[in-house]
Amino acid sequence: MRLLVVEDEVRLAESLKAGLEAEGYAVDLAFSGTDGLWMASEHAYAAIVLDILLPGLNGYRVCRRLRTAGDSTPILMLTAKDGELDEAEALDTGADDFLSKPFSYVVFLARLRALIRRGGSSRPSVLRAGDVELDLGRRECRSGGVPVPLSVKEFSVLSFLLSRPGEVVSKAALLEGLWDFASTPDPNLVEVYVSSIRRKLGRDVIRTVRGAGYVVARG
């Protein structure tokens, strides 16, 4: 399984390469956004680790160009920045996950493995449940054809559930998939965002399975 790491900090890039190769992955390195975009366009990868602050093209532009070209390879973005605005921009350009430096290698590896398991090549661009539609490319939500504004995290929670129709998803699975465990998130955050989504889209869009988690209907 081959991975691409696009990171201009040579020591960090080589350290990630060594660690991932020890886990059994084949790893290609690129030290600029321009080279990273070319390599991602020319070769098939199981996942891409993409820094944001890069020479040539920054990570946002690389990610956006790949998504515009129809490349759905899972992307984990790395940045020395922090804060919701940076996370929002990373997700808005099409990244699948976001990790701020400095980070725990154990957390990094766990998040990367989660992305690889989910994959990207077969993911639909629009997710649906009843009259609710979530356009992943445009990052837009519609209910009955009417646009409904969602926050970055509301969108992430809803897309996580809609991508698993008919499957009961636990709070723990949502936390693992959408939050950085280095920040020790409060499990009640899941209830807060689910409640917010229900207020905007109706209570029926997400059903609670007592003691197990949440589920959305198929189709």
Short mmCIF file of N, CA and C in Angstrom, two decimals, residues 51-121:
data_model
loop_
_atom_site.label_atom_id
_atom_site.label_comp_id
_atom_site.label_asym_id
_atom_site.label_seq_id
_atom_site.Cartn_x
_atom_site.Cartn_y
_atom_site.Cartn_z
N ASP A 51 0.85 18.79 3.96
CA ASP A 51 1.07 19.99 4.77
C ASP A 51 0.37 21.18 4.11
N ILE A 52 0.03 22.19 4.88
CA ILE A 52 -0.63 23.36 4.31
C ILE A 52 0.37 24.41 3.85
N LEU A 53 1.37 24.70 4.69
CA LEU A 53 2.36 25.72 4.34
C LEU A 53 3.47 25.11 3.51
N LEU A 54 3.33 25.19 2.18
CA LEU A 54 4.27 24.57 1.25
C LEU A 54 4.76 25.58 0.23
N PRO A 55 5.98 25.44 -0.26
CA PRO A 55 6.44 26.28 -1.38
C PRO A 55 5.75 25.85 -2.67
N GLY A 56 5.67 26.77 -3.61
CA GLY A 56 5.02 26.47 -4.88
C GLY A 56 3.53 26.66 -4.79
N LEU A 57 2.82 25.63 -4.40
CA LEU A 57 1.38 25.68 -4.14
C LEU A 57 1.15 25.29 -2.70
N ASN A 58 0.30 26.03 -1.98
CA ASN A 58 0.02 25.61 -0.60
C ASN A 58 -0.93 24.41 -0.62
N GLY A 59 -1.06 23.79 0.54
CA GLY A 59 -1.85 22.58 0.64
C GLY A 59 -3.31 22.77 0.26
N TYR A 60 -3.88 23.94 0.59
CA TYR A 60 -5.27 24.21 0.22
C TYR A 60 -5.45 24.11 -1.29
N ARG A 61 -4.53 24.73 -2.03
CA ARG A 61 -4.65 24.76 -3.49
C ARG A 61 -4.42 23.38 -4.09
N VAL A 62 -3.47 22.64 -3.52
CA VAL A 62 -3.22 21.28 -4.00
C VAL A 62 -4.47 20.43 -3.81
N CYS A 63 -5.05 20.50 -2.62
CA CYS A 63 -6.23 19.71 -2.31
C CYS A 63 -7.40 20.08 -3.22
N ARG A 64 -7.62 21.38 -3.39
CA ARG A 64 -8.74 21.83 -4.22
C ARG A 64 -8.58 21.36 -5.66
N ARG A 65 -7.35 21.42 -6.19
CA ARG A 65 -7.12 21.00 -7.57
C ARG A 65 -7.35 19.50 -7.74
N LEU A 66 -6.93 18.72 -6.76
CA LEU A 66 -7.16 17.28 -6.84
C LEU A 66 -8.65 16.97 -6.81
N ARG A 67 -9.38 17.63 -5.92
CA ARG A 67 -10.82 17.37 -5.83
C ARG A 67 -11.55 17.84 -7.08
N THR A 68 -11.15 18.97 -7.61
CA THR A 68 -11.77 19.49 -8.84
C THR A 68 -11.55 18.52 -9.99
N ALA A 69 -10.39 17.85 -9.99
CA ALA A 69 -10.07 16.89 -11.04
C ALA A 69 -10.74 15.54 -10.82
N GLY A 70 -11.50 15.42 -9.72
CA GLY A 70 -12.21 14.18 -9.44
C GLY A 70 -11.43 13.16 -8.65
N ASP A 71 -10.28 13.55 -8.11
CA ASP A 71 -9.46 12.65 -7.29
C ASP A 71 -10.03 12.59 -5.88
N SER A 72 -10.47 11.41 -5.46
CA SER A 72 -11.09 11.27 -4.13
C SER A 72 -10.18 10.56 -3.13
N THR A 73 -8.87 10.50 -3.42
CA THR A 73 -7.93 9.89 -2.47
C THR A 73 -8.05 10.56 -1.10
N PRO A 74 -8.15 9.77 -0.02
CA PRO A 74 -8.23 10.37 1.32
C PRO A 74 -7.04 11.28 1.60
N ILE A 75 -7.31 12.47 2.15
CA ILE A 75 -6.26 13.46 2.43
C ILE A 75 -6.29 13.85 3.90
N LEU A 76 -5.14 13.70 4.57
CA LEU A 76 -4.95 14.17 5.94
C LEU A 76 -4.08 15.41 5.87
N MET A 77 -4.62 16.57 6.28
CA MET A 77 -3.87 17.82 6.21
C MET A 77 -3.14 18.08 7.52
N LEU A 78 -1.89 18.57 7.39
CA LEU A 78 -1.06 18.94 8.53
C LEU A 78 -0.77 20.43 8.45
N THR A 79 -0.75 21.09 9.61
CA THR A 79 -0.41 22.51 9.61
C THR A 79 0.16 22.93 10.95
N ALA A 80 1.00 23.94 10.93
CA ALA A 80 1.53 24.51 12.17
C ALA A 80 0.52 25.47 12.76
N LYS A 81 -0.51 25.80 11.97
CA LYS A 81 -1.54 26.69 12.46
C LYS A 81 -2.50 25.93 13.35
N ASP A 82 -3.47 26.65 13.93
CA ASP A 82 -4.49 26.01 14.74
C ASP A 82 -5.71 26.89 14.73
N GLY A 83 -6.84 26.33 15.05
CA GLY A 83 -8.06 27.12 15.15
C GLY A 83 -9.11 26.66 14.15
N GLU A 84 -10.37 27.01 14.42
CA GLU A 84 -11.49 26.55 13.61
C GLU A 84 -11.43 27.06 12.18
N LEU A 85 -10.92 28.29 11.97
CA LEU A 85 -10.90 28.84 10.61
C LEU A 85 -9.97 28.03 9.72
N ASP A 86 -8.81 27.61 10.25
CA ASP A 86 -7.89 26.79 9.48
C ASP A 86 -8.51 25.43 9.19
N GLU A 87 -9.16 24.85 10.20
CA GLU A 87 -9.81 23.56 10.00
C GLU A 87 -10.93 23.69 8.98
N ALA A 88 -11.70 24.77 9.07
CA ALA A 88 -12.79 24.98 8.14
C ALA A 88 -12.29 25.08 6.71
N GLU A 89 -11.20 25.83 6.51
CA GLU A 89 -10.67 25.98 5.16
C GLU A 89 -10.13 24.66 4.63
N ALA A 90 -9.48 23.89 5.49
CA ALA A 90 -8.96 22.59 5.08
C ALA A 90 -10.10 21.68 4.63
N LEU A 91 -11.17 21.64 5.40
CA LEU A 91 -12.31 20.79 5.06
C LEU A 91 -13.06 21.30 3.85
N ASP A 92 -13.16 22.62 3.74
CA ASP A 92 -13.87 23.21 2.60
C ASP A 92 -13.18 22.91 1.28
N THR A 93 -11.86 22.76 1.29
CA THR A 93 -11.15 22.45 0.04
C THR A 93 -11.25 20.97 -0.31
N GLY A 94 -11.78 20.16 0.61
CA GLY A 94 -11.97 18.74 0.31
C GLY A 94 -11.14 17.78 1.12
N ALA A 95 -10.38 18.28 2.11
CA ALA A 95 -9.60 17.37 2.96
C ALA A 95 -10.54 16.50 3.79
N ASP A 96 -10.07 15.30 4.11
CA ASP A 96 -10.89 14.38 4.90
C ASP A 96 -10.66 14.52 6.40
N ASP A 97 -9.48 14.99 6.77
CA ASP A 97 -9.16 15.15 8.19
C ASP A 97 -8.08 16.20 8.33
N PHE A 98 -7.84 16.63 9.57
CA PHE A 98 -7.00 17.79 9.85
C PHE A 98 -6.25 17.52 11.14
N LEU A 99 -4.95 17.77 11.16
CA LEU A 99 -4.16 17.55 12.37
C LEU A 99 -3.16 18.68 12.52
N SER A 100 -3.16 19.33 13.69
CA SER A 100 -2.27 20.46 13.94
C SER A 100 -0.93 20.00 14.52
N LYS A 101 0.15 20.64 14.08
CA LYS A 101 1.47 20.39 14.64
C LYS A 101 1.62 21.18 15.93
N PRO A 102 2.39 20.68 16.88
CA PRO A 102 2.98 19.34 16.92
C PRO A 102 1.92 18.30 17.26
N PHE A 103 2.09 17.08 16.79
CA PHE A 103 1.09 16.04 17.03
C PHE A 103 1.78 14.77 17.49
N SER A 104 1.00 13.92 18.16
CA SER A 104 1.49 12.62 18.59
C SER A 104 1.53 11.70 17.36
N TYR A 105 2.65 10.99 17.19
CA TYR A 105 2.75 10.07 16.06
C TYR A 105 1.70 8.97 16.17
N VAL A 106 1.41 8.54 17.38
CA VAL A 106 0.40 7.49 17.59
C VAL A 106 -0.96 7.97 17.09
N VAL A 107 -1.30 9.23 17.42
CA VAL A 107 -2.57 9.79 16.96
C VAL A 107 -2.56 9.95 15.45
N PHE A 108 -1.43 10.45 14.92
CA PHE A 108 -1.30 10.61 13.47
C PHE A 108 -1.53 9.28 12.75
N LEU A 109 -0.90 8.23 13.24
CA LEU A 109 -1.02 6.92 12.60
C LEU A 109 -2.45 6.39 12.68
N ALA A 110 -3.08 6.59 13.84
CA ALA A 110 -4.46 6.12 14.00
C ALA A 110 -5.41 6.85 13.06
N ARG A 111 -5.23 8.17 12.93
CA ARG A 111 -6.09 8.95 12.05
C ARG A 111 -5.87 8.57 10.58
N LEU A 112 -4.61 8.32 10.22
CA LEU A 112 -4.29 7.94 8.84
C LEU A 112 -4.89 6.57 8.52
N ARG A 113 -4.77 5.65 9.45
CA ARG A 113 -5.33 4.31 9.22
C ARG A 113 -6.85 4.38 9.08
N ALA A 114 -7.48 5.24 9.86
CA ALA A 114 -8.93 5.40 9.76
C ALA A 114 -9.33 5.89 8.38
N LEU A 115 -8.56 6.84 7.84
CA LEU A 115 -8.85 7.36 6.50
C LEU A 115 -8.66 6.27 5.45
N ILE A 116 -7.62 5.48 5.59
CA ILE A 116 -7.35 4.41 4.62
C ILE A 116 -8.48 3.38 4.66
N ARG A 117 -8.96 3.06 5.87
CA ARG A 117 -10.05 2.09 5.98
C ARG A 117 -11.30 2.60 5.29
N ARG A 118 -11.59 3.89 5.46
CA ARG A 118 -12.78 4.47 4.84
C ARG A 118 -12.64 4.55 3.34
N GLY A 119 -11.41 4.77 2.86
CA GLY A 119 -11.16 4.84 1.43
C GLY A 119 -11.75 6.08 0.81
N GLY A 120 -11.61 6.21 -0.50
CA GLY A 120 -12.12 7.40 -1.16
C GLY A 120 -12.66 7.16 -2.54
N SER A 121 -12.18 6.13 -3.23
CA SER A 121 -12.52 5.97 -4.64
C SER A 121 -14.00 5.71 -4.89
#
